[in-house]
């Protein structure tokens, strides 16, 4: 038996009305999803060139050694793979420059703090500089969006 003409259109209309009666899916609950990142890097020397001698990364924080300048100074980029922070997110970054090491630690882009549904984003930074080391901590600027909440602690 084949449906033609009006009966074919009737079947199509019935299927559409069945879809309309189905419950509308709710927005997923993202309240428990939080970005957490921890990064510990140590910079040492080999001859006159500085290198990352220890690198421990967890969660959304990553470090990439970018380049050496002609004097052997190292540039390291700290990357937050989430692209930004909001309430409840937490980052901890620890950088240690050992004796005679020379390095600039920076970020490839501005830090973004988005509107918070509750709570602060927490960014904790520890910088340890040994005798004779040359340390530069030069993150890009922070963009604080309307409703963003940030707590930052920097210990040097």
CSV table of C-alpha atoms in Angstrom, one decimal:
chain,number,residue,atom,x,y,z
A,1,UNK,CA,0.0,0.0,0.0
A,2,UNK,CA,1.4,3.4,-1.0
A,3,UNK,CA,0.6,6.8,0.5
A,4,UNK,CA,-0.1,9.4,-2.1
A,5,UNK,CA,-1.4,13.0,-2.1
A,6,UNK,CA,-3.2,14.1,1.0
A,7,UNK,CA,-2.5,10.9,3.0
A,8,UNK,CA,1.3,11.3,2.4
A,9,UNK,CA,1.0,14.9,3.8
A,10,UNK,CA,-1.0,13.7,6.7
A,11,UNK,CA,1.7,11.2,7.7
A,12,UNK,CA,4.3,14.0,7.5
A,13,UNK,CA,2.2,16.3,9.7
A,14,UNK,CA,1.7,13.5,12.2
A,15,UNK,CA,5.5,12.9,12.6
A,16,UNK,CA,6.1,16.6,13.1
A,17,UNK,CA,3.4,16.8,15.8
A,18,UNK,CA,5.0,13.8,17.6
A,19,UNK,CA,8.3,15.6,17.7
A,20,UNK,CA,6.7,18.7,19.2
A,21,UNK,CA,5.2,16.6,22.0
A,22,UNK,CA,8.6,15.4,23.1
A,23,UNK,CA,10.1,17.1,26.2
A,24,UNK,CA,12.5,19.9,25.4
A,25,UNK,CA,16.0,18.9,26.6
A,26,UNK,CA,17.3,21.0,29.4
A,27,UNK,CA,20.6,22.8,29.2
A,28,UNK,CA,23.4,20.6,30.6
A,29,UNK,CA,24.5,21.5,34.1
A,30,UNK,CA,28.0,22.8,33.9
A,31,UNK,CA,28.3,23.9,37.5
A,32,UNK,CA,30.5,21.0,38.4
A,33,UNK,CA,32.9,21.5,35.4
A,34,UNK,CA,35.9,23.5,36.6
A,35,UNK,CA,39.2,24.1,35.0
A,36,UNK,CA,42.1,23.2,37.1
A,37,UNK,CA,45.7,23.5,36.1
A,38,UNK,CA,49.1,23.1,37.7
A,39,UNK,CA,52.5,23.8,36.2
A,40,UNK,CA,55.9,23.5,37.8
A,41,UNK,CA,59.0,24.3,35.7
A,42,UNK,CA,62.6,24.6,36.7
A,43,UNK,CA,65.2,26.4,34.5
A,44,UNK,CA,68.8,25.5,34.8
A,45,UNK,CA,71.9,25.8,32.6
A,46,UNK,CA,74.2,23.6,30.5
A,47,UNK,CA,77.3,25.6,29.7
A,48,UNK,CA,76.1,29.1,28.9
A,49,UNK,CA,72.7,28.0,27.6
A,50,UNK,CA,69.5,27.8,29.8
A,51,UNK,CA,67.1,24.9,29.5
A,52,UNK,CA,63.9,23.7,31.2
A,53,UNK,CA,65.4,21.0,33.5
A,54,UNK,CA,62.1,19.9,35.1
A,55,UNK,CA,58.7,20.2,33.7
A,56,UNK,CA,55.5,19.0,35.5
A,57,UNK,CA,52.2,19.8,33.9
A,58,UNK,CA,48.7,18.9,34.9
A,59,UNK,CA,45.2,19.9,33.7
A,60,UNK,CA,44.9,22.9,31.5
A,61,UNK,CA,48.3,24.5,32.0
A,62,UNK,CA,51.1,23.7,29.6
A,63,UNK,CA,54.6,25.1,29.0
A,64,UNK,CA,56.5,25.2,25.8
A,65,UNK,CA,60.1,26.2,25.3
A,66,UNK,CA,60.0,28.6,22.4
A,67,UNK,CA,63.6,29.7,21.5
A,68,UNK,CA,67.0,30.7,22.7
A,69,UNK,CA,68.4,34.1,21.8
A,70,UNK,CA,72.0,34.4,20.6
A,71,UNK,CA,73.2,34.7,24.3
A,72,UNK,CA,71.6,31.4,25.3
A,73,UNK,CA,68.7,33.0,27.1
A,74,UNK,CA,65.5,30.9,27.0
A,75,UNK,CA,61.9,32.0,26.3
A,76,UNK,CA,59.2,29.8,27.8
A,77,UNK,CA,55.4,30.2,27.0
A,78,UNK,CA,52.8,29.2,29.7
A,79,UNK,CA,49.5,28.3,28.0
A,80,UNK,CA,46.1,27.9,29.5
A,81,UNK,CA,44.4,25.5,27.1
A,82,UNK,CA,40.9,26.5,28.2
A,83,UNK,CA,41.3,29.9,26.7
A,84,UNK,CA,40.0,31.8,29.8
A,85,UNK,CA,38.8,31.5,33.4
A,86,UNK,CA,35.6,31.8,35.3
A,87,UNK,CA,34.3,31.3,38.8
A,88,UNK,CA,35.7,28.1,40.5
A,89,UNK,CA,38.6,27.7,38.0
A,90,UNK,CA,42.0,27.3,39.7
A,91,UNK,CA,45.5,27.7,38.2
A,92,UNK,CA,48.8,27.2,40.1
A,93,UNK,CA,52.1,28.0,38.4
A,94,UNK,CA,55.5,27.6,40.0
A,95,UNK,CA,58.7,28.7,38.2
A,96,UNK,CA,62.2,28.2,39.6
A,97,UNK,CA,65.3,29.8,38.0
A,98,UNK,CA,68.5,28.0,39.2
A,99,UNK,CA,71.9,29.5,39.6
A,100,UNK,CA,73.1,31.4,36.6
A,101,UNK,CA,70.0,30.5,34.5
A,102,UNK,CA,68.5,33.1,32.2
A,103,UNK,CA,65.0,32.9,31.0
A,104,UNK,CA,61.9,34.9,30.1
A,105,UNK,CA,58.6,33.2,31.0
A,106,UNK,CA,55.6,34.7,29.2
A,107,UNK,CA,52.1,33.9,27.8
A,108,UNK,CA,51.2,33.8,24.1
A,109,UNK,CA,47.9,35.7,24.6
A,110,UNK,CA,46.0,37.9,27.0
A,111,UNK,CA,44.5,36.2,30.1
A,112,UNK,CA,40.7,36.3,29.9
A,113,UNK,CA,38.5,36.3,33.0
A,114,UNK,CA,34.8,35.6,32.0
A,115,UNK,CA,31.6,36.3,33.9
A,116,UNK,CA,31.3,34.2,37.0
A,117,UNK,CA,28.1,32.3,37.9
A,118,UNK,CA,29.5,32.2,41.5
A,119,UNK,CA,32.9,32.2,43.1
A,120,UNK,CA,36.3,33.6,42.1
A,121,UNK,CA,38.8,32.3,39.5
A,122,UNK,CA,42.0,31.7,41.5
A,123,UNK,CA,45.5,32.2,40.0
A,124,UNK,CA,48.4,31.4,42.2
A,125,UNK,CA,51.9,32.1,41.1
A,126,UNK,CA,55.2,31.3,42.8
A,127,UNK,CA,58.5,32.6,41.4
A,128,UNK,CA,61.8,31.4,42.9
A,129,UNK,CA,65.0,33.1,41.7
A,130,UNK,CA,68.4,31.7,42.7
A,131,UNK,CA,71.6,33.7,43.1
A,132,UNK,CA,73.0,34.9,39.8
A,133,UNK,CA,69.9,34.0,37.8
A,134,UNK,CA,68.2,36.5,35.4
A,135,UNK,CA,64.5,36.0,35.6
A,136,UNK,CA,61.7,37.7,33.6
A,137,UNK,CA,58.1,37.1,34.4
A,138,UNK,CA,56.2,38.8,31.6
A,139,UNK,CA,52.6,37.5,31.1
A,140,UNK,CA,50.4,39.4,28.6
A,141,UNK,CA,47.7,41.6,30.0
A,142,UNK,CA,44.5,40.4,31.7
A,143,UNK,CA,41.1,41.1,30.2
A,144,UNK,CA,38.4,41.2,32.9
A,145,UNK,CA,35.0,40.9,31.4
A,146,UNK,CA,31.8,42.3,33.0
A,147,UNK,CA,30.9,40.0,36.0
A,148,UNK,CA,34.3,38.4,36.1
A,149,UNK,CA,35.8,37.6,39.5
A,150,UNK,CA,39.5,36.9,40.1
A,151,UNK,CA,41.7,36.3,43.1
A,152,UNK,CA,45.4,36.4,42.3
A,153,UNK,CA,48.3,35.6,44.5
A,154,UNK,CA,51.9,36.2,43.4
A,155,UNK,CA,54.8,35.1,45.7
A,156,UNK,CA,58.3,36.0,44.7
